Tab-separated table of C-alpha atoms and ligand atoms in Angstrom:
chain	number	residue	atom	x	y	z
J	1	MET	CA	129.779	40.852	192.145
J	2	ILE	CA	133.601	41.046	191.803
J	3	HIS	CA	135.756	38.128	190.696
J	4	VAL	CA	139.502	38.556	190.364
J	5	HIS	CA	140.914	35.415	188.803
J	6	ASP	CA	144.647	34.595	188.452
J	7	ILE	CA	145.631	38.200	187.806
J	8	THR	CA	149.259	38.642	186.835
J	9	LYS	CA	150.962	41.870	185.820
J	10	ASN	CA	154.461	42.241	184.467
J	11	PHE	CA	156.244	45.505	183.806
J	12	GLY	CA	159.063	44.410	181.529
J	13	SER	CA	160.800	41.565	183.312
J	14	MET	CA	159.365	42.555	186.703
J	15	THR	CA	156.327	40.656	188.020
J	16	VAL	CA	154.278	43.121	190.032
J	17	LEU	CA	151.198	40.913	190.547
J	18	ASP	CA	151.499	37.147	190.686
J	19	ASN	CA	148.307	35.076	190.382
J	20	VAL	CA	146.042	37.206	192.527
J	21	ASN	CA	142.632	35.688	193.283
J	22	PHE	CA	139.723	36.990	195.338
J	23	SER	CA	136.006	37.683	195.186
J	24	ALA	CA	133.605	40.074	196.849
J	25	ARG	CA	129.851	39.633	197.009
J	26	GLY	CA	127.396	42.479	196.480
J	27	GLY	CA	127.489	44.899	199.411
J	28	GLU	CA	130.763	43.596	200.805
J	29	PHE	CA	133.655	45.828	201.897
J	30	LEU	CA	137.128	44.401	201.233
J	31	THR	CA	140.308	46.159	202.266
J	32	ILE	CA	143.735	45.465	200.796
J	33	VAL	CA	146.738	46.367	202.922
J	34	GLY	CA	150.424	45.880	202.183
J	35	PRO	CA	153.784	47.618	201.988
J	36	ASN	CA	154.826	50.236	199.422
J	37	GLY	CA	155.364	48.678	196.036
J	38	ALA	CA	153.279	45.570	196.798
J	39	GLY	CA	151.163	46.107	193.680
J	40	LYS	CA	147.996	47.470	195.348
J	41	THR	CA	147.511	50.483	193.078
J	42	THR	CA	148.284	48.386	190.006
J	43	LEU	CA	145.595	45.910	191.083
J	44	ILE	CA	142.995	48.675	191.582
J	45	LYS	CA	143.936	50.209	188.217
J	46	ILE	CA	143.380	46.860	186.499
J	47	MET	CA	139.959	46.628	188.172
J	48	ALA	CA	139.215	50.214	187.133
J	49	THR	CA	140.027	49.432	183.444
J	50	LEU	CA	142.986	51.861	183.549
J	51	VAL	CA	145.716	49.221	183.161
J	52	ASN	CA	145.602	45.902	181.298
J	53	ALA	CA	146.618	42.770	183.161
J	54	THR	CA	149.252	40.504	181.620
J	55	GLY	CA	147.189	37.452	182.513
J	56	GLY	CA	143.991	36.492	184.292
J	57	THR	CA	140.527	38.022	184.352
J	58	VAL	CA	138.526	40.511	186.383
J	59	GLU	CA	134.755	40.432	186.287
J	60	ILE	CA	132.700	43.210	187.844
J	61	GLY	CA	128.917	43.013	187.898
J	62	GLY	CA	129.067	40.275	185.269
J	63	PHE	CA	131.282	42.285	182.888
J	64	ASP	CA	134.858	41.431	181.961
J	65	VAL	CA	137.069	44.520	182.448
J	66	LYS	CA	139.110	43.803	179.334
J	67	LYS	CA	136.213	42.914	177.016
J	68	SER	CA	133.632	45.442	178.242
J	69	PRO	CA	135.531	48.378	179.783
J	70	GLU	CA	132.728	50.889	179.075
J	71	LYS	CA	130.157	48.714	180.832
J	72	VAL	CA	132.492	48.353	183.806
J	73	ARG	CA	133.153	52.111	183.948
J	74	GLY	CA	129.421	52.687	184.120
J	75	ILE	CA	129.069	50.699	187.341
J	76	ILE	CA	132.266	51.656	189.195
J	77	GLY	CA	133.260	54.795	191.071
J	78	VAL	CA	136.987	55.400	191.559
J	79	ILE	CA	138.741	57.519	194.159
J	80	SER	CA	142.507	57.813	193.798
J	81	HIS	CA	145.245	60.386	194.185
J	82	ASN	CA	144.071	62.010	190.996
J	83	THR	CA	140.938	63.895	192.075
J	84	TYR	CA	139.782	64.526	188.476
J	85	LEU	CA	138.544	67.945	189.600
J	86	TYR	CA	138.851	71.294	187.843
J	87	ASN	CA	140.123	74.058	190.134
J	88	GLU	CA	138.665	76.870	188.078
J	89	LEU	CA	135.119	75.471	188.290
J	90	THR	CA	132.863	75.513	191.344
J	91	ALA	CA	131.931	72.318	193.172
J	92	GLY	CA	128.513	72.327	191.517
J	93	GLU	CA	129.959	72.993	188.055
J	94	ASN	CA	132.477	70.159	188.432
J	95	LEU	CA	129.735	67.689	189.308
J	96	LYS	CA	127.389	68.903	186.576
J	97	PHE	CA	130.203	68.432	184.069
J	98	PHE	CA	130.741	64.804	185.121
J	99	GLY	CA	127.009	64.223	185.261
J	100	LYS	CA	126.698	65.291	181.646
J	101	MET	CA	129.538	62.969	180.686
J	102	TYR	CA	127.651	60.088	182.281
J	103	ALA	CA	124.326	61.355	180.871
J	104	ILE	CA	122.818	61.208	184.347
J	105	PRO	CA	119.063	61.753	184.347
J	106	GLU	CA	117.870	64.717	186.447
J	107	ASN	CA	121.495	65.762	186.760
J	108	ASP	CA	120.884	69.000	188.728
J	109	ARG	CA	118.867	67.211	191.380
J	110	ARG	CA	121.463	64.417	191.643
J	111	VAL	CA	124.263	66.991	192.020
J	112	ASP	CA	122.479	68.583	194.987
J	113	GLU	CA	121.882	65.147	196.457
J	114	VAL	CA	125.553	64.077	196.429
J	115	LEU	CA	126.685	67.498	197.688
J	116	GLY	CA	124.354	66.922	200.638
J	117	GLU	CA	125.602	63.369	201.196
J	118	THR	CA	129.222	64.523	201.321
J	119	GLY	CA	128.534	67.579	203.502
J	120	LEU	CA	129.333	70.132	200.802
J	121	ALA	CA	125.874	71.616	200.158
J	122	ASP	CA	126.939	75.058	201.410
J	123	ARG	CA	130.076	75.048	199.188
J	124	LYS	CA	128.279	74.364	195.924
J	125	HIS	CA	129.071	77.776	194.434
J	126	ASP	CA	132.695	78.002	195.620
J	127	ARG	CA	135.583	77.407	193.263
J	128	VAL	CA	137.392	74.117	193.907
J	129	GLY	CA	140.739	75.927	193.746
J	130	THR	CA	139.861	77.494	197.113
J	131	PHE	CA	139.063	74.118	198.747
J	132	SER	CA	141.198	72.420	201.383
J	133	ARG	CA	142.539	68.926	200.709
J	134	GLY	CA	139.792	67.343	202.798
J	135	MET	CA	137.059	69.244	200.970
J	136	LYS	CA	138.526	68.247	197.611
J	137	GLN	CA	138.565	64.664	198.794
J	138	ARG	CA	134.899	64.881	199.735
J	139	LEU	CA	134.088	66.378	196.364
J	140	SER	CA	135.986	63.602	194.606
J	141	ILE	CA	133.791	61.149	196.532
J	142	ALA	CA	130.715	63.076	195.425
J	143	ARG	CA	131.984	62.815	191.847
J	144	ALA	CA	132.708	59.091	192.199
J	145	ILE	CA	129.188	58.281	193.458
J	146	LEU	CA	127.298	60.670	191.149
J	147	HIS	CA	126.218	57.923	188.728
J	148	LYS	CA	125.189	55.640	191.640
J	149	PRO	CA	127.899	53.050	191.044
J	150	ALA	CA	127.385	49.535	192.365
J	151	VAL	CA	131.109	49.298	193.115
J	152	LEU	CA	133.511	51.753	194.724
J	153	LEU	CA	137.287	51.416	194.263
J	154	LEU	CA	139.291	53.485	196.753
J	155	ASP	CA	143.074	53.902	196.660
J	156	GLU	CA	144.232	55.245	200.032
J	157	PRO	CA	141.330	57.643	200.520
J	158	TYR	CA	142.569	58.705	203.980
J	159	THR	CA	146.028	59.835	202.915
J	160	GLY	CA	146.566	63.510	203.669
J	161	LEU	CA	143.301	64.000	205.540
J	162	ASP	CA	143.196	65.465	209.053
J	163	GLN	CA	141.203	63.772	211.813
J	164	GLN	CA	138.041	65.726	211.100
J	165	ALA	CA	138.143	65.071	207.356
J	166	SER	CA	138.922	61.384	208.024
J	167	ALA	CA	135.964	61.103	210.366
J	168	SER	CA	133.719	62.705	207.802
J	169	LEU	CA	135.008	60.389	205.061
J	170	GLU	CA	134.360	57.476	207.373
J	171	SER	CA	130.759	58.500	207.922
J	172	VAL	CA	130.246	58.918	204.154
J	173	LEU	CA	131.698	55.427	203.586
J	174	ASN	CA	129.560	54.001	206.370
J	175	SER	CA	126.370	55.403	204.884
J	176	LEU	CA	127.360	54.162	201.405
J	177	THR	CA	128.037	50.649	202.620
J	178	GLY	CA	124.702	50.778	204.403
J	179	SER	CA	123.125	51.435	201.013
J	180	GLY	CA	124.533	48.176	199.591
J	181	ILE	CA	127.500	49.412	197.552
J	182	THR	CA	130.399	46.956	197.095
J	183	THR	CA	133.741	48.496	198.091
J	184	ILE	CA	137.381	47.620	197.533
J	185	MET	CA	139.691	49.898	199.517
J	186	ILE	CA	143.460	50.141	199.698
J	187	SER	CA	144.706	51.542	202.971
J	188	HIS	CA	147.695	51.726	205.264
J	189	ASP	CA	145.374	52.373	208.221
J	190	LEU	CA	144.897	48.991	209.891
J	191	LYS	CA	142.486	50.313	212.513
J	192	ARG	CA	140.077	51.878	210.024
J	193	SER	CA	140.406	48.920	207.658
J	194	LEU	CA	139.389	46.495	210.362
J	195	ALA	CA	136.470	48.662	211.486
J	196	LEU	CA	135.029	49.148	207.986
J	197	SER	CA	135.715	45.787	206.335
J	198	ASP	CA	133.951	42.490	205.856
J	199	GLN	CA	137.142	40.993	204.411
J	200	VAL	CA	140.804	41.953	204.740
J	201	MET	CA	143.650	40.985	202.478
J	202	ILE	CA	147.409	41.405	202.889
J	203	LEU	CA	149.293	41.784	199.611
J	204	THR	CA	153.085	41.505	199.682
J	205	SER	CA	155.322	41.585	196.585
J	206	GLY	CA	152.336	40.975	194.310
J	207	THR	CA	151.120	37.911	196.195
J	208	VAL	CA	148.070	37.495	198.426
J	209	ARG	CA	149.667	36.397	201.679
J	210	TYR	CA	146.589	36.575	203.899
J	211	HIS	CA	142.864	36.840	203.179
J	212	ALA	CA	140.128	36.342	205.747
J	213	PRO	CA	136.833	37.693	207.031
J	214	ALA	CA	137.517	40.687	209.273
J	215	SER	CA	135.465	38.953	211.967
J	216	LYS	CA	138.279	36.380	212.344
J	217	ILE	CA	140.595	39.107	213.647
J	218	ALA	CA	139.941	39.989	217.276
J	219	ASP	CA	141.430	43.484	217.377
J	220	VAL	CA	143.936	45.892	215.829
J	221	ALA	CA	146.820	44.353	217.769
J	222	GLU	CA	146.115	40.979	216.185
J	223	PHE	CA	145.813	42.577	212.728
J	224	GLN	CA	149.119	44.388	213.295
J	225	ALA	CA	150.787	41.092	214.257
J	226	LEU	CA	149.366	39.392	211.138
J	227	TYR	CA	150.522	42.312	209.016
J	228	GLU	CA	154.048	42.057	210.374
J	229	ARG	CA	154.135	38.302	209.905
J	230	TYR	CA	152.872	38.404	206.311
J	231	THR	CA	154.799	41.400	205.051
J	232	ARG	CA	158.149	39.915	206.008
J	233	ASN	CA	159.744	38.625	202.855
H	1	ATP	N1	153.714	52.045	184.760
H	1	ATP	C1	154.657	51.357	185.404
H	1	ATP	N2	155.809	50.992	184.795
H	1	ATP	C2	156.761	50.279	185.437
H	1	ATP	N3	156.646	49.873	186.719
H	1	ATP	C3	155.534	50.212	187.384
H	1	ATP	C4	154.469	50.966	186.767
H	1	ATP	N4	153.478	51.134	187.688
H	1	ATP	C5	153.896	50.519	188.798
H	1	ATP	N5	155.111	49.962	188.639
H	1	ATP	C6	155.879	49.194	189.638
H	1	ATP	O1	155.016	48.213	190.160
H	1	ATP	C7	155.275	48.011	191.542
H	1	ATP	C8	153.969	48.134	192.309
H	1	ATP	O2	153.523	49.487	192.261
H	1	ATP	P1	152.142	49.935	192.901
H	1	ATP	O3	151.979	51.386	192.651
H	1	ATP	O4	151.070	49.040	192.413
H	1	ATP	O5	152.418	49.656	194.451
H	1	ATP	P2	151.525	50.005	195.727
H	1	ATP	O6	151.323	48.730	196.452
H	1	ATP	O7	150.326	50.777	195.336
H	1	ATP	O8	152.532	50.907	196.588
H	1	ATP	P3	152.239	52.208	197.519
H	1	ATP	O9	151.848	51.674	198.879
H	1	ATP	O10	153.567	52.876	197.572
H	1	ATP	O11	151.181	53.040	196.872
H	1	ATP	C9	156.350	49.014	191.927
H	1	ATP	O12	157.592	48.352	191.916
H	1	ATP	C10	156.274	50.042	190.837
H	1	ATP	O13	157.513	50.648	190.622
H	2	MG	MG1	149.632	52.654	195.730
């Protein structure tokens, strides 16, 4: 489903990603962890067609991100720090707007469906400007899954969420993965990463230092020890 092959990214003379390789099969959940500046966001942006790689290829659902960016955008949902939401519109209006952009069939019904899935049904008619951070985050998930993407790309979705909002995000992610969506998540939360993932990857200074099935790691303490070992330069 996802093939990242020899991805390299330079900004000027600085190499931010250095021959990154990995794959994820349909329905798999892969988490990338690593220190600040490791290149995680840059990698997700390349996968999301927002940044061009200097070298290498990314294929998602059979489409090359550089050659067929529109096709790739049609099958991915992206959640990042930019919520892509309009404060002056209501939750329902925001989603309807994106639904029209994607030409989603039966848009109104789909909007109600994703509002239900993200626990926002009763906030449909409230302006997003009045939402808390956690509610905005849920709505940005609703927006990201509106077109039923086969792949979800998440850049630190838990950042800034309180325990309740995190738990609710976790249950949304759990139900999505149950429905067969393929997910790549960046996180600094080792505990959650281990619980949600099929595969975990440690990226340090643009290099994959560790990549294994999550089932190979016994518990969070072991993951923490691996993280410390592989993030030392
Ligand atoms: N547009 C850009 N121009 C120049 N340098 C950039 C650009 N975007 C990112 N970088 C540099 O690339 C490196 C990796 O940045 P990136 O945002 O991918 O890291 P990250 O792993 O997501 O870090 P964090 O955990 O802090 O989010 C950093 O040194 C950053 O300064
Ligand atoms: Mg980042």
